Short mmCIF file of C-alpha atoms in Angstrom, two decimals:
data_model
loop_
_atom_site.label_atom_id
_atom_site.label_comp_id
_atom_site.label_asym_id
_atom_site.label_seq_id
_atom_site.Cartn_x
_atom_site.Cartn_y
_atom_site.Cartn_z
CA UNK A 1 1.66 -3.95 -0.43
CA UNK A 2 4.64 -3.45 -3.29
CA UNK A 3 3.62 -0.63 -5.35
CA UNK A 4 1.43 2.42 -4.06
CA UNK A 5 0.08 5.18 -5.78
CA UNK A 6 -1.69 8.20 -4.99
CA UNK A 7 -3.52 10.32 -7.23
CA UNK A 8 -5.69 13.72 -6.13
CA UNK A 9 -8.52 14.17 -7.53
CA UNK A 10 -10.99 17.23 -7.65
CA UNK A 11 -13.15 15.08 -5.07
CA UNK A 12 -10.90 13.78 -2.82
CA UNK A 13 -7.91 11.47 -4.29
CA UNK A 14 -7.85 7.50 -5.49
CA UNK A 15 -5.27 5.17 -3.88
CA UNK A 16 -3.98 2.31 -5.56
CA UNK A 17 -1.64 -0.82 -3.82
CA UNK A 18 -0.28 -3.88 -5.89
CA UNK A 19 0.49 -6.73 -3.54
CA UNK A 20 3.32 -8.82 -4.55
CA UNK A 21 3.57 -12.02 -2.68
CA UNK A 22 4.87 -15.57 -3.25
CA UNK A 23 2.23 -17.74 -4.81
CA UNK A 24 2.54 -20.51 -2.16
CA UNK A 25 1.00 -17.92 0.46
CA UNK A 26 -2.71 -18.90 0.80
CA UNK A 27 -5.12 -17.04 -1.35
CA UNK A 28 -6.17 -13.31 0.77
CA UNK A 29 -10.36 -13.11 1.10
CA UNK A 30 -11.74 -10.69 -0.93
CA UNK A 31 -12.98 -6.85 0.64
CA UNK A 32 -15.32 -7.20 4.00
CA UNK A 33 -16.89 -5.56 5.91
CA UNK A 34 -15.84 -6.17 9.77
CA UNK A 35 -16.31 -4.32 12.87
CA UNK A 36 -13.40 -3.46 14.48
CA UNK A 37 -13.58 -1.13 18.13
CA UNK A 38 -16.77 -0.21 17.24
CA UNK A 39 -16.22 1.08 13.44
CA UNK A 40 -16.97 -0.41 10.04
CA UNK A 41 -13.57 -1.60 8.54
CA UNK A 42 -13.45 -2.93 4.95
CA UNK A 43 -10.45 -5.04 3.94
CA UNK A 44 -9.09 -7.84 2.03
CA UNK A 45 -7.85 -10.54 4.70
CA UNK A 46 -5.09 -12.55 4.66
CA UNK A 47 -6.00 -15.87 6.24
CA UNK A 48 -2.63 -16.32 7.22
CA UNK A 49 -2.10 -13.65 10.35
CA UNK A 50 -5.86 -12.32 10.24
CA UNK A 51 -4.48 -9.21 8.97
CA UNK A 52 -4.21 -6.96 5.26
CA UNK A 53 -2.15 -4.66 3.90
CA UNK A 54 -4.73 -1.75 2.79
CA UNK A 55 -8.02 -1.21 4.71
CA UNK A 56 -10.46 1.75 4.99
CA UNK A 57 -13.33 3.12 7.54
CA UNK A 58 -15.89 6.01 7.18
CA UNK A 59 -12.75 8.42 7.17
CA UNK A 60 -9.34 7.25 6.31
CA UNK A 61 -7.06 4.47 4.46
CA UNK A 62 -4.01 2.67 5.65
CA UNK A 63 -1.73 1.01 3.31
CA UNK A 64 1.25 -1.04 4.07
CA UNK A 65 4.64 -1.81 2.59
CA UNK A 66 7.55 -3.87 3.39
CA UNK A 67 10.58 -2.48 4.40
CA UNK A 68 11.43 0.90 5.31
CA UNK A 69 14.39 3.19 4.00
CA UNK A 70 16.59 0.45 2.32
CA UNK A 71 16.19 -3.39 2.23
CA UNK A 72 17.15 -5.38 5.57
CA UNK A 73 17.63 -8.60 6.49
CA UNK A 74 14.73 -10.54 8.02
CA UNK A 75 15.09 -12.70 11.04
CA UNK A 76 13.33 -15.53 11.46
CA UNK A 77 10.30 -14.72 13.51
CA UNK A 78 8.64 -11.78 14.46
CA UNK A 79 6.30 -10.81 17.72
CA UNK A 80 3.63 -9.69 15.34
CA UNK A 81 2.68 -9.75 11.39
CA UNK A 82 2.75 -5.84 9.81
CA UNK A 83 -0.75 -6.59 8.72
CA UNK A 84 -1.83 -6.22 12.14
CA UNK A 85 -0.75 -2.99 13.07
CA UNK A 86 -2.98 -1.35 9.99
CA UNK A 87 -6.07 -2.93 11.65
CA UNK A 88 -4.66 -0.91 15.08
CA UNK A 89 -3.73 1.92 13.16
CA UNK A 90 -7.19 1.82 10.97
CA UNK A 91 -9.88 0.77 14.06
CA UNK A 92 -8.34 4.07 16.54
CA UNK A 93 -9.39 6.97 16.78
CA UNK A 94 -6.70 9.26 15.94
CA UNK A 95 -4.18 7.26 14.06
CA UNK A 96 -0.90 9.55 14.30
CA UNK A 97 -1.74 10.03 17.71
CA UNK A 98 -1.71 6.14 18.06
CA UNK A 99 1.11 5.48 16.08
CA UNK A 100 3.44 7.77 18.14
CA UNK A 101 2.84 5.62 21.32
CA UNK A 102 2.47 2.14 19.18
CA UNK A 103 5.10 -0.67 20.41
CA UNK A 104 7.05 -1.57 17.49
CA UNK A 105 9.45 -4.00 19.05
CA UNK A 106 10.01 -6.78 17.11
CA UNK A 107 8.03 -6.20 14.22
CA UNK A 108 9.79 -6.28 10.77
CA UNK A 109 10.56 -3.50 8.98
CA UNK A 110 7.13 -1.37 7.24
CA UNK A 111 6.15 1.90 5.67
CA UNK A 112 2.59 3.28 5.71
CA UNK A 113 0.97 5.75 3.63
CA UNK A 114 -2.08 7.27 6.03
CA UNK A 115 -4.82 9.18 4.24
CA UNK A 116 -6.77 10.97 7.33
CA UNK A 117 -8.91 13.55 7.70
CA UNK A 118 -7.72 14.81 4.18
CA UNK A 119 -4.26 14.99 5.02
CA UNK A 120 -1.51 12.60 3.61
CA UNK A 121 0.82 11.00 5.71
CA UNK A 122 4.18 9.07 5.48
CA UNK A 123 4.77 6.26 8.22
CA UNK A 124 7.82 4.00 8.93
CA UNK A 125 9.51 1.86 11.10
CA UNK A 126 13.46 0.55 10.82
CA UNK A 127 13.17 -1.72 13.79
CA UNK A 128 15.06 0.98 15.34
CA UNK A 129 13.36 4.16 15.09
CA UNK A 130 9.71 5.23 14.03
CA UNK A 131 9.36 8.10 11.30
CA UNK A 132 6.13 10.56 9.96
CA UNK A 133 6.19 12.57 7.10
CA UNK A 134 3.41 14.61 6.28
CA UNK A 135 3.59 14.27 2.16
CA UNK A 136 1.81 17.36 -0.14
CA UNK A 137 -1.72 15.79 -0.97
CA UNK A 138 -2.40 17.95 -3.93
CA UNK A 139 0.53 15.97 -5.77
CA UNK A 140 0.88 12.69 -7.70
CA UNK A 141 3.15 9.89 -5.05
CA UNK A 142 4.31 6.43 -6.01
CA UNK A 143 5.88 4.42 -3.22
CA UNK A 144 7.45 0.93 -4.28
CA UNK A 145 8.81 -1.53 -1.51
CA UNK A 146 12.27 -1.60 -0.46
CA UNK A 147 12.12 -5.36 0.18
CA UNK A 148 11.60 -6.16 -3.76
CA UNK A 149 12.73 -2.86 -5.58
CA UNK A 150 16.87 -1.33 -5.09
CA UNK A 151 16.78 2.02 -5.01
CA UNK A 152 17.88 2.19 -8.91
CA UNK A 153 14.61 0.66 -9.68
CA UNK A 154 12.34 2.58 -7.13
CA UNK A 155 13.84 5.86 -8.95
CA UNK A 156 12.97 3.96 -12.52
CA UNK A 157 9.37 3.59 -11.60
CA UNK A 158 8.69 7.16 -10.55
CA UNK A 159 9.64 8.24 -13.81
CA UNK A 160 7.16 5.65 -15.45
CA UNK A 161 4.39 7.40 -13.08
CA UNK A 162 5.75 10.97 -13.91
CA UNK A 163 5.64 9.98 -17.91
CA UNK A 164 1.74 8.47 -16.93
CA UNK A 165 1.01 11.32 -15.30
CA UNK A 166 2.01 13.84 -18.30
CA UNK A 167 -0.39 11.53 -20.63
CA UNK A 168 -2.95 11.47 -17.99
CA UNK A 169 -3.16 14.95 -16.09
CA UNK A 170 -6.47 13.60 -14.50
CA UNK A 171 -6.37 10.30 -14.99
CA UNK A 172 -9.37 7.85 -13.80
CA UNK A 173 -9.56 5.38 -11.91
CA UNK A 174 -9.57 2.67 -14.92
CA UNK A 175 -6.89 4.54 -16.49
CA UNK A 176 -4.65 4.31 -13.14
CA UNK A 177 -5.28 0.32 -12.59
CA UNK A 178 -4.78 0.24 -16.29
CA UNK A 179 -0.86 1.68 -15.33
CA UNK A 180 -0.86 -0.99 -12.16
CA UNK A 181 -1.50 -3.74 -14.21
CA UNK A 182 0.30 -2.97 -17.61
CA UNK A 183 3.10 -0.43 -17.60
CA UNK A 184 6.64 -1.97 -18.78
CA UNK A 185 4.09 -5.53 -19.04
CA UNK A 186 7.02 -7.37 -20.68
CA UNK A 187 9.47 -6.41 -17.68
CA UNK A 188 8.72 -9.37 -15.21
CA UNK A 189 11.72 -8.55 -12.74
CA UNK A 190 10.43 -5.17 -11.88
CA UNK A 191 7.75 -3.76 -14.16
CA UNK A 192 4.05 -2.92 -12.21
CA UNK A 193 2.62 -6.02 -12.51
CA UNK A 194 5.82 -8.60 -12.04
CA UNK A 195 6.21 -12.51 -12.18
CA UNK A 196 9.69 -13.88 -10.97
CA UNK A 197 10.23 -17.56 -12.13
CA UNK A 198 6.63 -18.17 -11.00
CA UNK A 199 7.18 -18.06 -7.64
CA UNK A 200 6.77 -14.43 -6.74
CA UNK A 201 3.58 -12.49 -8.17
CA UNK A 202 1.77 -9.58 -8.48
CA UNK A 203 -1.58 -11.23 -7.22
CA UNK A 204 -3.83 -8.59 -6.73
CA UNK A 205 -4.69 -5.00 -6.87
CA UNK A 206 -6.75 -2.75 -4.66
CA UNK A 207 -7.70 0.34 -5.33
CA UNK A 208 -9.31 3.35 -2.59
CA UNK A 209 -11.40 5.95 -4.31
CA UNK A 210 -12.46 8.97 -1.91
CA UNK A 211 -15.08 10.83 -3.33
CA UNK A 212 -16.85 14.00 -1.16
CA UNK A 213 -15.91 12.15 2.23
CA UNK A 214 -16.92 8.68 0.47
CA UNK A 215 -14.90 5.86 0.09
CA UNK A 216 -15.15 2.89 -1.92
CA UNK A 217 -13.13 -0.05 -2.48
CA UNK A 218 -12.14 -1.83 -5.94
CA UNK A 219 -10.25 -5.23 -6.13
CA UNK A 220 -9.12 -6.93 -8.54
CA UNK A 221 -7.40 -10.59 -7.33
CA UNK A 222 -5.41 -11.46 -9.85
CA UNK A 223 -4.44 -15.04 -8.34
CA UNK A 224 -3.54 -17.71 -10.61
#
C-alpha cells in the first residue's frame, strides 16, 4: 500500500504494491477468494478492519495508498478504514461511476490506482476534494505514498524505476518483485523494501499479473 508499480506488458500489464506497515499491526491473511455483491473478489485481508489494500475480480484491480498529494496530519479516528472503500470500489459495477458519487467524509486521506476495462486510472481523496486521472497505460508508473516518502524521495525512486526500466525494457514478473524487494537493499529509511528501527516494515508484496483478460495474484508475506 507504499510503493506501486505498473508495468505493460504485450498481454495486458503486471501490477506490483509493497505494503509498509508497523510490525505490531496483526499479521494480513493471505489471497482469498470471497464473494462480494455477487462477484469473485480475491484479496489479502487485514483482520484488523476486514478490509486490504489491493484486490482483483474477473476484470479489474484496485490498489490503495496512503495519503494523497502531500503528507497530512491524521486525526484520531476515522468513520471508516481506506481498506474498505477498495472492496466498494472493487465489488461495483462500474467503479469510476461509483467513485464519483462515493461519500468520502471522514475517511483519511488515499490514492488509488484503478486498472478497468484496460484503462488506467488515477484516484484520490484530500479529505476535501476527490480527484481522477486517467494515466497512459502503455507506459511504465511508480506511485510511492505520501504518508512515508517527501516528495524529494518520491522523485528519487522514479529514477530508480526509470534506471530498472532501461536494464529491463520488458521486464518479468520475477525480475519486477526482484526490484520491490532489493533495489537500494542497504537504504532502510527509504529504499523498496525498508525497515525503520524495527518498528515499521516492508511486510509483504503483492503482485497482479493480467494476462489476455486473466488475472492472477502473487504474494509474497514477508512478515517477520
Amino acid at each position: 500500500m507504499c510503493t506501486v508499480t505498473y508495468v505493460p506488458t504485450r498481454e495486458g500489464c503486471i501490477i506490483t504494491s509493497n505494503r509498509d506497515e508497523k510490525i505490531t499491526r496483526e499479521r494480513a491473511l493471505p489471497p482469498t477468494e470471497y464473494f462480494i455483491e455477487g462477484k469473485k473478489i480475491i484479496f489479502p485481508k487485514d483482520p484488523k478492519a476486514g478490509g486490504t489494500w489491493i484486490a482483483h475480480s474477473e476484470t479489474k484491480i484496485v490498489v490503495l495508498l496512503n495519503g494523497a498529494q502531500e503528507k497530512h496530519i491524521p486525526k484520531s479516528n476515522y468513520r471508516k478504514s481506506r481498506g474498505l472503500v477498495v472492496l466498494e470500489l472493487i465489488s461495483t459495477e462500474n467503479s469510476l461511476e461509483y467513485w464519483k458519487t462515493s461519500n468520502l467524509k471522514d475517511i483519511e486521506p488515499f490514492t488509488i490506482v484503478l486498472y478497468e476495462n484496460n484503462k488506467l486510472v488515477q484516484l484520490r481523496w484530500n479529505e476535501v476534494e476527490k480527484t481522477e486521472e486517467v494515466i497512459d497505460e502503455k507506459q511504465f508508473h511508480i506511485w510511492s505514498s505520501s504518508t512515508l516518502y517527501s516528495k524529494e524521495i518520491r522523485e528519487q525512486r522514479k529514477v530508480w524505476f526509470t534506471n530498472f526500466i532501461k536494464e529491463n525494457n520488458n521486464p518479468t514478473p520475477e525480475e519486477i518483485l526482484y526490484f520491490h524487494q532489493f533495489t537500494e537493499s542497504e537504504n532502510k529509511e527509504f529504499g523498496l523494501q525498508i525497515n525503520r528501527n524495527a518498528i515499521l516494515k516492508t511486510i509483504s508484496i503483492t503482485q497482479c499479473k493480467v494476462t489476455n483478460d486473466k488475472i492472477e495474484m502473487d504474494y509474497l508475506d514477508l512478515f517477520e
